[in-house]
Amino acid sequence: MILLFLDDTRNLEDVTWVKYPEFSKINTVRTVVEFYNALDDLLTCYELKDIAISFDHDLGEFGVHGEDRNGKVCANYLIANIILSKLNPNDLTYYVHSKNPIGADNIHGLIQGYIRFYNSELNDVK
């Protein structure tokens, strides 16, 4: 499994509070744009079940209108890719290593909320 590690300052070995499995490759990205590009590349070459993503929330980035460009923005992009590519979100392995509890909850809530919605839609079709 390949890890896409999103953090503006830390490296994987700095995150001692998350128990990660062994990964065959670790791709560390520091910015939202790097995340977008790396995710696009990975999803072109691998299945979702072969990729894990670890999110930091606070990336210290702001858009042209002052909006916070953070890990939740990246999680939104991930969900949009899952929807557009018709992938099964149940194949997603992700971690949130952010020390910002509200930001971490927002990322978890977004991803888990979509997975719950996806699974409820499957049950409604049956």
Tab-separated table of C-alpha atoms in Angstrom:
chain	number	residue	atom	x	y	z
A	1	MET	CA	0.000	0.000	0.000
A	2	ILE	CA	1.152	3.527	-0.854
A	3	LEU	CA	0.749	6.386	1.620
A	4	LEU	CA	-0.054	9.914	0.521
A	5	PHE	CA	1.052	11.976	3.533
A	6	LEU	CA	-0.243	15.565	3.660
A	7	ASP	CA	1.525	17.897	6.077
A	8	ASP	CA	3.157	21.284	5.628
A	9	THR	CA	5.927	20.717	8.190
A	10	ARG	CA	5.998	17.193	9.607
A	11	ASN	CA	7.329	13.993	8.118
A	12	LEU	CA	5.785	10.580	8.721
A	13	GLU	CA	8.343	9.660	11.401
A	14	ASP	CA	7.337	12.796	13.369
A	15	VAL	CA	3.793	11.453	13.797
A	16	THR	CA	4.189	9.129	16.764
A	17	TRP	CA	0.543	9.328	17.906
A	18	VAL	CA	-0.820	7.356	14.927
A	19	LYS	CA	-0.130	3.637	14.504
A	20	TYR	CA	0.611	3.236	10.815
A	21	PRO	CA	1.173	-0.093	9.083
A	22	GLU	CA	4.143	-0.622	6.780
A	23	PHE	CA	3.845	1.103	3.406
A	24	SER	CA	5.580	0.145	0.169
A	25	LYS	CA	5.973	3.820	-0.721
A	26	ILE	CA	5.421	7.136	1.055
A	27	ASN	CA	4.608	10.242	-0.945
A	28	THR	CA	4.812	13.373	1.225
A	29	VAL	CA	3.070	16.496	-0.036
A	30	ARG	CA	3.156	19.947	1.583
A	31	THR	CA	0.492	21.985	-0.202
A	32	VAL	CA	-3.054	21.645	-1.478
A	33	VAL	CA	-1.917	21.751	-5.119
A	34	GLU	CA	0.740	19.089	-4.463
A	35	PHE	CA	-2.001	16.943	-2.889
A	36	TYR	CA	-4.304	17.384	-5.898
A	37	ASN	CA	-1.535	16.444	-8.338
A	38	ALA	CA	-0.290	13.480	-6.292
A	39	LEU	CA	-3.814	12.119	-5.778
A	40	ASP	CA	-4.596	12.440	-9.483
A	41	ASP	CA	-1.372	10.615	-10.360
A	42	LEU	CA	-1.979	7.848	-7.826
A	43	LEU	CA	-5.573	7.274	-8.920
A	44	THR	CA	-4.378	7.002	-12.524
A	45	CYS	CA	-1.937	4.212	-11.652
A	46	TYR	CA	-3.504	2.431	-8.670
A	47	GLU	CA	-6.838	1.355	-7.304
A	48	LEU	CA	-8.257	3.216	-4.311
A	49	LYS	CA	-7.749	0.136	-2.121
A	50	ASP	CA	-3.977	0.369	-2.780
A	51	ILE	CA	-3.694	3.949	-1.491
A	52	ALA	CA	-3.810	5.293	2.061
A	53	ILE	CA	-4.005	9.001	2.873
A	54	SER	CA	-2.952	10.734	6.071
A	55	PHE	CA	-4.314	14.254	6.570
A	56	ASP	CA	-3.032	17.222	8.482
A	57	HIS	CA	-5.577	20.023	8.778
A	58	ASP	CA	-3.627	23.244	9.189
A	59	LEU	CA	-1.428	23.788	6.142
A	60	GLY	CA	-0.793	27.527	6.518
A	61	GLU	CA	-2.228	28.243	3.061
A	62	PHE	CA	-4.762	30.854	2.102
A	63	GLY	CA	-6.509	31.449	-1.206
A	64	VAL	CA	-6.672	34.725	-3.106
A	65	HIS	CA	-9.794	35.737	-1.167
A	66	GLY	CA	-8.314	34.791	2.198
A	67	GLU	CA	-10.037	31.410	2.455
A	68	ASP	CA	-8.213	28.759	4.467
A	69	ARG	CA	-6.786	26.047	2.198
A	70	ASN	CA	-6.426	23.135	4.585
A	71	GLY	CA	-6.712	19.374	4.900
A	72	LYS	CA	-10.510	19.515	4.693
A	73	VAL	CA	-10.202	21.150	1.273
A	74	CYS	CA	-8.054	18.169	0.256
A	75	ALA	CA	-10.589	15.733	1.731
A	76	ASN	CA	-13.309	17.464	-0.333
A	77	TYR	CA	-11.180	16.976	-3.442
A	78	LEU	CA	-10.714	13.314	-2.567
A	79	ILE	CA	-14.480	12.807	-2.160
A	80	ALA	CA	-15.158	14.615	-5.455
A	81	ASN	CA	-12.684	12.294	-7.207
A	82	ILE	CA	-14.319	9.241	-5.644
A	83	ILE	CA	-17.733	10.399	-6.858
A	84	LEU	CA	-16.627	11.410	-10.364
A	85	SER	CA	-14.613	8.231	-10.869
A	86	LYS	CA	-17.416	6.078	-9.444
A	87	LEU	CA	-15.083	4.525	-6.873
A	88	ASN	CA	-16.256	2.696	-3.774
A	89	PRO	CA	-15.419	4.850	-0.715
A	90	ASN	CA	-15.443	1.703	1.425
A	91	ASP	CA	-12.084	0.914	-0.239
A	92	LEU	CA	-10.580	4.091	1.235
A	93	THR	CA	-7.942	3.856	3.959
A	94	TYR	CA	-7.274	7.171	5.630
A	95	TYR	CA	-5.805	8.656	8.776
A	96	VAL	CA	-6.050	12.105	10.293
A	97	HIS	CA	-2.880	13.012	12.145
A	98	SER	CA	-3.749	16.689	12.682
A	99	LYS	CA	-3.225	18.050	16.197
A	100	ASN	CA	-6.135	20.453	15.588
A	101	PRO	CA	-9.088	18.597	17.158
A	102	ILE	CA	-11.791	20.618	15.388
A	103	GLY	CA	-10.023	20.355	12.027
A	104	ALA	CA	-9.486	16.626	12.535
A	105	ASP	CA	-13.165	16.148	13.409
A	106	ASN	CA	-14.164	18.087	10.285
A	107	ILE	CA	-12.069	15.819	8.043
A	108	HIS	CA	-13.349	12.650	9.731
A	109	GLY	CA	-16.929	13.946	9.571
A	110	LEU	CA	-16.706	14.745	5.882
A	111	ILE	CA	-15.254	11.388	4.879
A	112	GLN	CA	-17.374	9.272	7.218
A	113	GLY	CA	-20.487	11.245	6.260
A	114	TYR	CA	-19.931	10.491	2.592
A	115	ILE	CA	-19.265	6.806	3.294
A	116	ARG	CA	-22.507	6.603	5.313
A	117	PHE	CA	-24.421	8.349	2.500
A	118	TYR	CA	-22.908	6.047	-0.135
A	119	ASN	CA	-23.823	2.944	1.873
A	120	SER	CA	-27.367	4.183	2.557
A	121	GLU	CA	-27.850	4.871	-1.165
A	122	LEU	CA	-26.719	1.293	-1.906
A	123	ASN	CA	-29.308	-0.028	0.555
A	124	ASP	CA	-32.027	2.154	-0.995
A	125	VAL	CA	-31.320	0.716	-4.456
A	126	LYS	CA	-31.624	-2.901	-3.292
